Coordinates of C-alpha atoms and ligand atoms in Angstrom, one line a residue:
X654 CA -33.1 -19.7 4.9
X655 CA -35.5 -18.1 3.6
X656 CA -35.3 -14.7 1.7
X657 CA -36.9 -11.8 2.8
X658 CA -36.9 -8.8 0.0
X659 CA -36.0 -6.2 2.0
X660 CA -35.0 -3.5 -0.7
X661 CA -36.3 -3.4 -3.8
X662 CA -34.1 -0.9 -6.4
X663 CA -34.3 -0.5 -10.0
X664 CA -32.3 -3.4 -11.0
X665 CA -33.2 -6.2 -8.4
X666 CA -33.8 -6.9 -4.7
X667 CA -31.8 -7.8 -1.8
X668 CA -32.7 -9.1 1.1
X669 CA -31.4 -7.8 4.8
X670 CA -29.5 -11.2 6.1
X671 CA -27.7 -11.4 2.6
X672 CA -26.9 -7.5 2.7
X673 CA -25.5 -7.0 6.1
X674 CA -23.8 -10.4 5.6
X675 CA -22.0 -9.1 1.9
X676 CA -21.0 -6.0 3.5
X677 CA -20.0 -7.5 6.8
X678 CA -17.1 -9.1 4.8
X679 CA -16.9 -6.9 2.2
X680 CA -13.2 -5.5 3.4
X681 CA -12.3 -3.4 0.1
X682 CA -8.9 -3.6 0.6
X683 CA -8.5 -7.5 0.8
X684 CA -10.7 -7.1 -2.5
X685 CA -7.9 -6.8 -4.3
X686 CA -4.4 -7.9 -1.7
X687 CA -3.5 -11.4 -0.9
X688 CA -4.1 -12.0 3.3
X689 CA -1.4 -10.5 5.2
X690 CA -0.5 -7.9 2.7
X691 CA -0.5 -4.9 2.4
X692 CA 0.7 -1.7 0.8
X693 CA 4.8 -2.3 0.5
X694 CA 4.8 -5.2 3.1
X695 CA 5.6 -8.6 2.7
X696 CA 4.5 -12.0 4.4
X697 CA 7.0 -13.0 6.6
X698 CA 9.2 -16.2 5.1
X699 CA 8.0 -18.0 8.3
X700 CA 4.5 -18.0 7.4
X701 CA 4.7 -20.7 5.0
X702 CA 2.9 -23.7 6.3
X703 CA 2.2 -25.6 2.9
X704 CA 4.7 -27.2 0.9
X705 CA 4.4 -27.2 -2.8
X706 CA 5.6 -30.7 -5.2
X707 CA 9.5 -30.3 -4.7
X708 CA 10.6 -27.8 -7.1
X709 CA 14.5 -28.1 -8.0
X710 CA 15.6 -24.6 -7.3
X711 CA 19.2 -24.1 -5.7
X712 CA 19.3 -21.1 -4.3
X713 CA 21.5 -18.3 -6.5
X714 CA 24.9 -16.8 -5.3
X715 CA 25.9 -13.7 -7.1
X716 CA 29.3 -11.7 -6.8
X717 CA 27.4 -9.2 -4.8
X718 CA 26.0 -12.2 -3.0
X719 CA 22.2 -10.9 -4.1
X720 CA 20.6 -12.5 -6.6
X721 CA 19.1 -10.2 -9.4
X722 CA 15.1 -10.6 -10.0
X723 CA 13.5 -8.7 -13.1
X724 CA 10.4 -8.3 -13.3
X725 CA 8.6 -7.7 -16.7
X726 CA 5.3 -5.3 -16.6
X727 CA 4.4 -2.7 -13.4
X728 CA 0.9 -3.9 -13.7
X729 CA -1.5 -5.2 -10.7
X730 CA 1.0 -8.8 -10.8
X731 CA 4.2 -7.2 -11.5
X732 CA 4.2 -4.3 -8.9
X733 CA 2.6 -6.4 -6.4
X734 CA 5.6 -8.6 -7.0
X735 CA 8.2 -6.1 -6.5
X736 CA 6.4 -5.0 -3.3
X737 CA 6.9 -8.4 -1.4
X738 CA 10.0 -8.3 -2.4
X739 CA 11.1 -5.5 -0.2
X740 CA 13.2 -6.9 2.3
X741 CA 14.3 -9.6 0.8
X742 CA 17.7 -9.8 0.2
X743 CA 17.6 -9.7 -4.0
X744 CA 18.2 -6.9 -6.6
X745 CA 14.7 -6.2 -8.4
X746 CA 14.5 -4.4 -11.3
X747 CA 11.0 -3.7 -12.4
X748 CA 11.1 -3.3 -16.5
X749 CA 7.8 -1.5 -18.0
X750 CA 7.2 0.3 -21.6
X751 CA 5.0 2.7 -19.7
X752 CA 6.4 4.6 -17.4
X753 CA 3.2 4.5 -14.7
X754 CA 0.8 1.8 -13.4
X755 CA -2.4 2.0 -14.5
X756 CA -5.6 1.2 -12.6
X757 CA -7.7 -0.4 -15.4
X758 CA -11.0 -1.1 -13.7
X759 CA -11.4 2.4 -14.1
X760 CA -10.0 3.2 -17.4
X761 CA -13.5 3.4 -18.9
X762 CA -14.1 6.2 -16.7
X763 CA -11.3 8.2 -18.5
X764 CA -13.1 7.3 -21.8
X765 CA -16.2 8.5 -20.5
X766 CA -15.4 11.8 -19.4
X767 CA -15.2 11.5 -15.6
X768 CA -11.7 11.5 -14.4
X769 CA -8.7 12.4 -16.1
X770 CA -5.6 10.3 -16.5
X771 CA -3.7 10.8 -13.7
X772 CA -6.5 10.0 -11.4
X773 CA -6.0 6.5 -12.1
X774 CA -2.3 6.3 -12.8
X775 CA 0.9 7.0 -11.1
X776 CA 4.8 6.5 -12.3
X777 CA 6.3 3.2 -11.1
X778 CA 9.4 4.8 -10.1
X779 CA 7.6 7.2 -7.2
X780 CA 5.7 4.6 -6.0
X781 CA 8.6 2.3 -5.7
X782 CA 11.2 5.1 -4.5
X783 CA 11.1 4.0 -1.1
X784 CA 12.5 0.5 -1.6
X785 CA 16.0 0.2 -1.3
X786 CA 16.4 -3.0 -3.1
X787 CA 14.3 -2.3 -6.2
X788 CA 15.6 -0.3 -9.2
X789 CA 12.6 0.7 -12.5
X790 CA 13.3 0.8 -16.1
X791 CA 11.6 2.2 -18.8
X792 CA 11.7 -0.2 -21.8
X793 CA 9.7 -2.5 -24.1
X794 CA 11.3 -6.2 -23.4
X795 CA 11.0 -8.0 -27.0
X796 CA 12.2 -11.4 -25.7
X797 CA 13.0 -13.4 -23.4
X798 CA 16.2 -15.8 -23.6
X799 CA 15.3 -18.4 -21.3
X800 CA 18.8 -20.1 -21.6
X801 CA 21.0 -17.3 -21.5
X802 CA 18.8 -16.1 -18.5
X803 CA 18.4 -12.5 -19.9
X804 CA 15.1 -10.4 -21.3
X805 CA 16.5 -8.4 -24.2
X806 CA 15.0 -4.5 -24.6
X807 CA 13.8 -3.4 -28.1
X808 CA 17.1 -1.0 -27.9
X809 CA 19.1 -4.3 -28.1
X810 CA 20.4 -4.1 -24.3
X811 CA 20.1 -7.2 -22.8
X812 CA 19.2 -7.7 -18.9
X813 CA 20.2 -10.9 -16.9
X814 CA 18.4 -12.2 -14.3
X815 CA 18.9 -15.4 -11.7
X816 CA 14.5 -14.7 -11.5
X817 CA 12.4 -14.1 -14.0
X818 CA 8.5 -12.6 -13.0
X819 CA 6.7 -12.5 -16.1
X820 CA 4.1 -10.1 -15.8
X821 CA 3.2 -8.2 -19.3
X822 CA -0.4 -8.7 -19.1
X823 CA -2.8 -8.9 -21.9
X824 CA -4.2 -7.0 -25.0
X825 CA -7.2 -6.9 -27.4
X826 CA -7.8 -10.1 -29.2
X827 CA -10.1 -9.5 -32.6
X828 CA -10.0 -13.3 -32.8
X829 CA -8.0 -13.0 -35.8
X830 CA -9.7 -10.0 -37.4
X831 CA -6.9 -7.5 -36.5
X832 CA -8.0 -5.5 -39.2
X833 CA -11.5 -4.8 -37.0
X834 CA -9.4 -2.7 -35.4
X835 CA -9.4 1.0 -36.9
X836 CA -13.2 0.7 -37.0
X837 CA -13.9 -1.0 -33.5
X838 CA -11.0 0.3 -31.0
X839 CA -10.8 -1.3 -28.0
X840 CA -9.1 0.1 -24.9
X841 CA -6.4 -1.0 -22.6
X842 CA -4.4 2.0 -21.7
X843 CA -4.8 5.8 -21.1
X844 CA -3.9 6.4 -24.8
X845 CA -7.1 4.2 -26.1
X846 CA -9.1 5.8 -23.6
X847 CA -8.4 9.5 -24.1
X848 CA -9.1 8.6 -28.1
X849 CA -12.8 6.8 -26.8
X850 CA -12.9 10.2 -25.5
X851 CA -12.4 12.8 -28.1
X852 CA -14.6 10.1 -30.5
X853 CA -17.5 9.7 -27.9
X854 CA -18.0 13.5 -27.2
X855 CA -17.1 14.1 -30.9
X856 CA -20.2 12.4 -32.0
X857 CA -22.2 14.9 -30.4
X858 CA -20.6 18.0 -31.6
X859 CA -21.0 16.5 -35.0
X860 CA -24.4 15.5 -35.0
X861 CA -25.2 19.0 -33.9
X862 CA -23.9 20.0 -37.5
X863 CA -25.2 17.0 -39.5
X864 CA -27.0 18.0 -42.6
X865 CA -29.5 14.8 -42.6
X866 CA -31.1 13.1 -40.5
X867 CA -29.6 9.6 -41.7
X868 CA -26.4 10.9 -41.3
X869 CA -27.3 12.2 -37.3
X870 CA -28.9 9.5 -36.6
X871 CA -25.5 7.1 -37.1
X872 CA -23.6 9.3 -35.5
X873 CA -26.0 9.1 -32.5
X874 CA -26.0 5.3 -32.1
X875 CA -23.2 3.8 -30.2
X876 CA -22.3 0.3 -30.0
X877 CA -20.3 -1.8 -27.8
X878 CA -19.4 -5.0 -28.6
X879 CA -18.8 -7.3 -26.0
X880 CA -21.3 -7.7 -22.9
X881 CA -18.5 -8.5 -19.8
X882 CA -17.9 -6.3 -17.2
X883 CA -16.6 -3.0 -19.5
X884 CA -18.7 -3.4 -22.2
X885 CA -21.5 -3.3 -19.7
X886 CA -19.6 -0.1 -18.4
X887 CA -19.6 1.6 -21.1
X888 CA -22.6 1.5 -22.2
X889 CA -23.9 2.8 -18.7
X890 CA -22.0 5.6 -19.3
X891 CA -22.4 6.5 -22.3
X892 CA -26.1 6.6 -21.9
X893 CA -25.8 8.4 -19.2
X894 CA -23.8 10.9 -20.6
X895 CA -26.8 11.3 -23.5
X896 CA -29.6 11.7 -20.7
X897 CA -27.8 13.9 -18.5
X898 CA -24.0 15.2 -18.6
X899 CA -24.6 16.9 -22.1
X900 CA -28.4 17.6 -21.9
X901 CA -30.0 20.5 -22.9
X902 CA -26.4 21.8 -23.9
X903 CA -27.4 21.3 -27.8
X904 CA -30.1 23.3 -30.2
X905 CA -30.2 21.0 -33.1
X906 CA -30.9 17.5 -31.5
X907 CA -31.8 16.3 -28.6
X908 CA -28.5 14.1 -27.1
X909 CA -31.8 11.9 -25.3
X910 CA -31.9 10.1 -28.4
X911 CA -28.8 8.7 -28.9
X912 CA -29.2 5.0 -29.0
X913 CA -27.0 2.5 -27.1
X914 CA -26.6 -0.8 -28.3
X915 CA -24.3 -3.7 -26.5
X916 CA -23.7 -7.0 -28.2
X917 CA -23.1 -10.1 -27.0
X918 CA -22.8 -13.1 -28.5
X919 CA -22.8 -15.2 -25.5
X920 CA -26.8 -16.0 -24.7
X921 CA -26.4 -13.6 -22.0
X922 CA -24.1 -10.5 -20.1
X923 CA -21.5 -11.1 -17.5
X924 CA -21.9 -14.8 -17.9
X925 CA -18.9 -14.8 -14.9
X926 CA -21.8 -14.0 -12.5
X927 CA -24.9 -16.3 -11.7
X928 CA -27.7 -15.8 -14.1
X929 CA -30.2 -13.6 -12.1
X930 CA -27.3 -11.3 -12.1
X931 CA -27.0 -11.0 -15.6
X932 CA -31.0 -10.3 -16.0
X933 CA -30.9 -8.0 -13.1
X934 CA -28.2 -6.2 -15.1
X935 CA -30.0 -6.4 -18.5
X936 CA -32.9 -4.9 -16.5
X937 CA -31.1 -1.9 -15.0
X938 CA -29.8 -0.9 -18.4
X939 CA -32.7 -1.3 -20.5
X940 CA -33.9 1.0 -17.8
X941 CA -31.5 3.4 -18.8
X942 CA -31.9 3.1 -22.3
X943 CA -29.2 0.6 -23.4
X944 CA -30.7 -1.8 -25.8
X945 CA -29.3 -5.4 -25.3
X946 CA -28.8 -7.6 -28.1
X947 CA -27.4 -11.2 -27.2
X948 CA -27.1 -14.7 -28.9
X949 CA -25.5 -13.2 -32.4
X950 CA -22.0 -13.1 -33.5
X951 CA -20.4 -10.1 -35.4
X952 CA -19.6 -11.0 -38.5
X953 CA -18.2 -8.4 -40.2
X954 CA -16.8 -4.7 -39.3
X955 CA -16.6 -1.6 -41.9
X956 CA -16.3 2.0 -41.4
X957 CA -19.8 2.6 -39.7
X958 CA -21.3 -0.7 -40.0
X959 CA -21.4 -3.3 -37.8
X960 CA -22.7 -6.6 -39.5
X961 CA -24.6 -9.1 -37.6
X962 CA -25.2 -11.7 -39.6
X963 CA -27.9 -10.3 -42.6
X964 CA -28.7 -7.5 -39.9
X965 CA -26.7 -3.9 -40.3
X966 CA -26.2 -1.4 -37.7
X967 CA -25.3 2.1 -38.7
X968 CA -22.9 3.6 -36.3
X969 CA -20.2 6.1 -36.4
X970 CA -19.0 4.8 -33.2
X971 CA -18.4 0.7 -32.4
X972 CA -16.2 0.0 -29.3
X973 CA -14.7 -3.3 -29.2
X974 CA -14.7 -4.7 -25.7
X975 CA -15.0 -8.8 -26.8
X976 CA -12.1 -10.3 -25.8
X977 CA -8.5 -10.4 -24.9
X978 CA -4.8 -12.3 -25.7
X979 CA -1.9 -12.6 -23.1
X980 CA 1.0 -11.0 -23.8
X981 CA 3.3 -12.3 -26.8
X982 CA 6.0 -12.2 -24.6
X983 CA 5.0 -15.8 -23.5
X984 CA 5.4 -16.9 -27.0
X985 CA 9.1 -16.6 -26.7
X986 CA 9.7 -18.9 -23.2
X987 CA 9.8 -21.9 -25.8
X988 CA 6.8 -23.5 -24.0
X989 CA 3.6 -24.5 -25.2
X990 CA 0.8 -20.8 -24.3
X991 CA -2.8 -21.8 -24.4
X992 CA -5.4 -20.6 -27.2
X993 CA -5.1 -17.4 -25.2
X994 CA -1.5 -16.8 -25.7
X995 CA -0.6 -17.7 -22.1
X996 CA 1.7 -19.3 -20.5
X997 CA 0.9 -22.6 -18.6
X998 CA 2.2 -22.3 -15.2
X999 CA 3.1 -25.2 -12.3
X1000 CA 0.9 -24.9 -8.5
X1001 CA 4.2 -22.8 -7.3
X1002 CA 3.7 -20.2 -10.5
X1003 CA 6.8 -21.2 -12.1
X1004 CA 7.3 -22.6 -15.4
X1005 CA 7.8 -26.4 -15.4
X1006 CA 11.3 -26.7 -17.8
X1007 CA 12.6 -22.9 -16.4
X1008 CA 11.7 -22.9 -12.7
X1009 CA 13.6 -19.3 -12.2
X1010 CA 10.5 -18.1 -15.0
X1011 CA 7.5 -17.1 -12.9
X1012 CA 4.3 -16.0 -14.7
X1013 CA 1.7 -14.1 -13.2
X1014 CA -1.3 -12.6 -14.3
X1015 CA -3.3 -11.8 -17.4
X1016 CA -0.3 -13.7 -18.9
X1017 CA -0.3 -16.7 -16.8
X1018 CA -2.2 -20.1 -17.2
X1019 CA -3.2 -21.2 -13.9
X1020 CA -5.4 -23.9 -13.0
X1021 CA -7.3 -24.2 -9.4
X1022 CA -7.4 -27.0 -7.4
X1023 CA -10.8 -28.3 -8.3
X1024 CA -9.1 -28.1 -12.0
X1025 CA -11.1 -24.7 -13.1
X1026 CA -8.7 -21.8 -14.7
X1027 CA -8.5 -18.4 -12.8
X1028 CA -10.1 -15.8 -14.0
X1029 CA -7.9 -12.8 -15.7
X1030 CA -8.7 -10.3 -13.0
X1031 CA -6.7 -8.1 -11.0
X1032 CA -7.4 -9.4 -7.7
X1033 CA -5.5 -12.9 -9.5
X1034 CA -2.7 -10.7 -10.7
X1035 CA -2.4 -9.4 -7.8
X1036 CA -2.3 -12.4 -5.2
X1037 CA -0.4 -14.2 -7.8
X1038 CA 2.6 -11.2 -7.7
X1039 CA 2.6 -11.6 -4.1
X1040 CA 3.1 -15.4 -4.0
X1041 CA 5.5 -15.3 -7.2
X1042 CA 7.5 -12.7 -4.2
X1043 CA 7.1 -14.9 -1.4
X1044 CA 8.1 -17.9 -3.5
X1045 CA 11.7 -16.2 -4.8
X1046 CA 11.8 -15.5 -1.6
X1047 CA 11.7 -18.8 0.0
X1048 CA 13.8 -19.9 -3.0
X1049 CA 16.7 -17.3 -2.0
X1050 CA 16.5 -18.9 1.9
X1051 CA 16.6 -22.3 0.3
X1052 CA 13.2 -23.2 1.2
X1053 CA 10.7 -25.2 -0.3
X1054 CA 8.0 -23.0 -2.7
X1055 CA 4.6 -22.6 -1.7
X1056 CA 1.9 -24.0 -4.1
X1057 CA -0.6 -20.9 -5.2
X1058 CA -4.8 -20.8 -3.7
X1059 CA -6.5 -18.1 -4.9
X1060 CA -9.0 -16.5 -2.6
X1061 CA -12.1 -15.4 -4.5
X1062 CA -13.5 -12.6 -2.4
X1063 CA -16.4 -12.1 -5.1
X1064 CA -17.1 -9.7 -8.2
X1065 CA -18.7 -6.7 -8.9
X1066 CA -19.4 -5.1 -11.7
X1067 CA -21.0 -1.2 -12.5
X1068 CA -23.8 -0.1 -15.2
X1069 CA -24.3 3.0 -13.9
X1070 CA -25.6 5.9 -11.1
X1071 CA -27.2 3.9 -8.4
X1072 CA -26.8 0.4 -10.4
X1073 CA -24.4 -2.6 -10.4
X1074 CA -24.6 -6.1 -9.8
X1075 CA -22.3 -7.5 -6.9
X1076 CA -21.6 -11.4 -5.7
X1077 CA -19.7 -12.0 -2.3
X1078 CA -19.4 -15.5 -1.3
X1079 CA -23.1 -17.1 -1.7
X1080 CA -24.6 -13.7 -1.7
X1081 CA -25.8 -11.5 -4.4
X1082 CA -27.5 -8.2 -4.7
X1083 CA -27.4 -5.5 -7.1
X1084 CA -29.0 -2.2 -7.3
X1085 CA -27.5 0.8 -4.7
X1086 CA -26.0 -1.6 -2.5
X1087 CA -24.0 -3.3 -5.5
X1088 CA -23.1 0.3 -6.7
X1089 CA -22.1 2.0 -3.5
X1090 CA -19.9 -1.2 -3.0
X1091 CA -18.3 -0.7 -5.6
X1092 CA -17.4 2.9 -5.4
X1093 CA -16.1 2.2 -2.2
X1094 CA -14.1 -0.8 -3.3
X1095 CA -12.2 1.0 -6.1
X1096 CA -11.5 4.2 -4.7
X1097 CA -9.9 2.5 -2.0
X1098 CA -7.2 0.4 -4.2
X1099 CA -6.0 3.1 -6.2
X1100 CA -2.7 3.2 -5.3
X1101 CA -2.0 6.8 -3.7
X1102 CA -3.6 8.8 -1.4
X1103 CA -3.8 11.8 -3.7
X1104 CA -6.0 9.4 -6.4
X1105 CA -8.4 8.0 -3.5
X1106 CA -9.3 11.6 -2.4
X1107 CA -9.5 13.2 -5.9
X1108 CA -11.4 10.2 -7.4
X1109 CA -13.5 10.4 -4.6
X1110 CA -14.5 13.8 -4.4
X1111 CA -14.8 14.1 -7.7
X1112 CA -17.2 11.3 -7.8
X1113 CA -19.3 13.0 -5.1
X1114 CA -19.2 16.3 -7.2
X1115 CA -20.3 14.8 -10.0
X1116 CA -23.0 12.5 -8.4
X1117 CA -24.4 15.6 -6.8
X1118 CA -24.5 17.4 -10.4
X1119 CA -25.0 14.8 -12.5
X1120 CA -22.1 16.1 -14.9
X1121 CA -18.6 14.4 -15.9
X1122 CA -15.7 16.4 -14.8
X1123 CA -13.0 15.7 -17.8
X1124 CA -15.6 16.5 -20.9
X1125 CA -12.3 17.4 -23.3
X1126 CA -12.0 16.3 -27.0
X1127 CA -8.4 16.5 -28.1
Ligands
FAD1455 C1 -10.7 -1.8 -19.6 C2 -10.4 -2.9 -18.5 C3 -11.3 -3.0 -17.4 C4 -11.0 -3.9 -16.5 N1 -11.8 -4.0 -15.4 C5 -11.6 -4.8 -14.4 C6 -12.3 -4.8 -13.2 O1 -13.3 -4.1 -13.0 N2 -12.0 -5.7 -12.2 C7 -10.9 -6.5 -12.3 O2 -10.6 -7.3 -11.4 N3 -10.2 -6.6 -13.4 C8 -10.5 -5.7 -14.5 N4 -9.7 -5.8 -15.6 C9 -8.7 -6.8 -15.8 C10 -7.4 -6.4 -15.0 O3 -7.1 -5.0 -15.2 C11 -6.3 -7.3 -15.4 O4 -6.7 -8.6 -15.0 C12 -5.0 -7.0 -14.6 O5 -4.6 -5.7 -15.0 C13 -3.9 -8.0 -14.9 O6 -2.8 -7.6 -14.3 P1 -1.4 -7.9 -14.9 O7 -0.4 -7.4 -13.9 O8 -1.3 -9.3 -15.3 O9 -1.3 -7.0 -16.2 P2 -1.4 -5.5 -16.4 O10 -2.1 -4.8 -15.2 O11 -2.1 -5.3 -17.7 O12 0.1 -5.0 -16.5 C14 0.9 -5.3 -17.5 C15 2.1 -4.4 -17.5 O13 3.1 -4.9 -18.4 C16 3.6 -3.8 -19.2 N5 4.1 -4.5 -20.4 C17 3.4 -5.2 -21.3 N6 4.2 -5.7 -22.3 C18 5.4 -5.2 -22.0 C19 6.7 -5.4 -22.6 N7 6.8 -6.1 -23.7 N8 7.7 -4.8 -22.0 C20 7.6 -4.1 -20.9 N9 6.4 -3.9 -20.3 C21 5.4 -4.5 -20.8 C22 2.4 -2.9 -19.4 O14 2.8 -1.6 -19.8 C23 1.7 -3.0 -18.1 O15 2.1 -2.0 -17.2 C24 -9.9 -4.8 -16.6 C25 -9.1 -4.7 -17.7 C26 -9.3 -3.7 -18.7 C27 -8.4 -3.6 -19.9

């Protein structure tokens, strides 16, 4: 077919058939929920059409004749998990060191001034309060004892279990340079982001005080290392906070000139999309002033200085945003984890020499069908905690497990007002179709009501005024 440009925005062009087509199936909640979920309900047991490679499994009796599930990590794959659980005739008890989930797609939003914290957070325990069956803890698990069949708490206490859902997540990987760290934080809860925060709009208040122009121009240059979906991000943001949410707001400087720089060392951004995506994205942020670097490694970090080989870049603030490690809670279910610290998982999700251990996630391995590995998304985490569910499920009836599929319902990603880059099915487009997509896609899976109206309203406010609502250094 051919294709007819029918919008032409800053970053790129769409064409009508594709764009009617996108949105046609773009249904914002299935972006992130397996079919037949949805908030707090559970496929029915008789659904199950498939049947996995046998799984040996016997189902578990306990004195109260319910057998006990724990489930590490209220994340996208652990909550999800207790969810389709409700029902079920088990005892779930959801351990997390945190006492909230946490909506990370939009945790770089916190970092950039526009919503606060508890716009994209909400405790465990109040979303989970109306299921009978399913108890929360607050607590850091330091290990699990596969053949004792008990997580043990950093306080010692020890929790047994007859199902184990493994669902810790990920953090920052420095690829072995931990000690990057203090100079290049990364961000992966509210915590990292409220500090972005404070040393983002921080730079500005300094720079309105710096005695030389050296010295203002560092702390004026921002770079981001890591060109995937939140580097990209946040250096939309951040630009646009320097061309319009602190704007004329300063006497000594003019915050237009901060520079933005985002490194990649990948020959180009968002490699996960197709390439025209990536150049349409590298277009709309050049257009905003982001400068682009890709094709060279960092090789060395110091306070300021971000070493690219023989080039330097002066910079009082370097975000790392390069790459992540599961969990080292996988490290101690005595199996083999991948270069990326996770845990190799069977068709069904469990783990091949303990199948009561299910891992899900950012902490799982899984491999596809057609033998490619899922990506660390939530919409994986997600479907996976609701077949890890369905699977205890069927394991508690004494049915046979189901073997996982994920459904890839596409990717988006932001750069900024009016711009993002968006692939559903064989289509593409970017530009203000790509962006308003997007909006509309993550307001609608935060998890309560009161965050889908606040997030949205505030991002109408602020689109309308061009300013960022949560501006606080702490
Ligand atoms: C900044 C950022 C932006 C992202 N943007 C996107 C995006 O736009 N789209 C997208 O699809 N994906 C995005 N992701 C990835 C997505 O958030 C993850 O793939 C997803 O959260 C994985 O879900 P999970 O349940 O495996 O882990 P998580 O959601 O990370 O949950 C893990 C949970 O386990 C808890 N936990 C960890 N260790 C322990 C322990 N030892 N004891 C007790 N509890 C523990 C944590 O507190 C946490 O609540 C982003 C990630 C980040 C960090």
């Amino acid at each position: 077919m051919a294709r007819v440009p029918l919008f032409c925005y800053a970053g790129g062009c769409c064409n009508a058939p594709a764009l009617l087509g996108s949105l046609a199936t773009l249904n914002p909640t299935a972006w992130f929920l397996a079919p037949g979920e949805a908030r707090g309900r559970s496929i029915p047991l008789s659904a199950a059409t498939e049947i996995a490679e046998p799984v040996k499994l016997e189902p578990v009796k306990t004195y109260t004749g319910r057998p006990r599930v724990v489930i590490v990590g209220g994340g996208f794959g652990g909550l999800t998990a207790a969810r389709s659980l409700k029902g079920v005739p088990v005892e779930v008890t959801l351990i997390d060191r945190r006492n909230h989930h946490l909506f990370q797609p939009l945790l770089y939003q916190v970092a950039t001034a526009s919503l606060s914290p508890a716009d994209i957070a909400q405790p465990i325990r109040e979303i989970l309060r109306k299921q009978k069956n399913a108890k929360v803890v607050l607590g850091e698990v330091t290990r699990v004892e596969p053949e004792a069949k008990q997580v043990v708490l950093a306080n010692g206490e020890a929790v047994p279990y007859d199902y184990l859902v493994l669902a810790a997540g990920a953090r920052h990987s420095y690829f072995g340079k931990d000690e990057w760290e203090t100079d290049a934080p990364g961000m992966k809860s509210l915590d990292d982001a409220l500090a972005l925060r404070s040393k983002i709009l921080l730079a500005f208040e300094q720079a309105e005080l710096a005695e030389t122009e050296e010295e203002r121009r560092a702390l004026l240059t921002f770079v981001i290392i890591g060109g995937g979906p939140t580097g990209v991000e946040l250096a939309g943001a951040i630009s646009e906070i320097a061309h319009h949410s602190v704007a004329r707001e300063f006497r000594n400087f003019n915050p237009a000139t901060a520079k933005v720089i985002l490194l990649e060392a990948l020959p180009r951004i968002l490699p996960m999309f197709p390439e025209k995506l990536s150049e349409s994205a590298v277009k709309q942020l050049t257009e905003m002033g982001v400068t682009v670097r890709t094709g060279g490694m960092v090789t060395l970090i110091e306070p300021g200085v971000v070493h690219l080989g023989e080039d330097q870049i002066r910079a009082k603030t370097i975000i790392w945003a390069a790459g992540v490690a599961a969990s080292p809670l996988g490290k101690t279910v005595g199996v083999p984890t991948d270069r990326a610290g996770r845990v190799p998982v069977t068709s069904t999700l469990q783990l091949e020499a303990h199948p009561e251990i299910f891992v899900i996630g950012d902490q799982a391995s899984f491999t596809k069908s057609d033998g490619k590995p899922v990506p660390g998304v939530a919409p994986v985490a997600t479907q996976e905690g609701h077949h890890a569910g369905v699977n205890i499920g069927l394991a508690v009836a004494g049915q046979p497990l189901l073997p996982f599929e994920y459904k890839d319902r596409g990717s988006m990603a932001t750069i900024g007002r009016n711009r993002a880059i968006a692939q559903v099915g064989k289509y593409t487009f970017s530009g203000f179709p790509a962006w308003l997509a997007w909006n509309v896609v993550h307001v609608v899976n935060l998890n309560s009501f009161r965050n889908r109206l606040f997030v949205g309203l505030r991002w109408i406010w602020d689109y309308v005024n061009y300013k960022r609502g949560a501006r606080l250094i702490e």
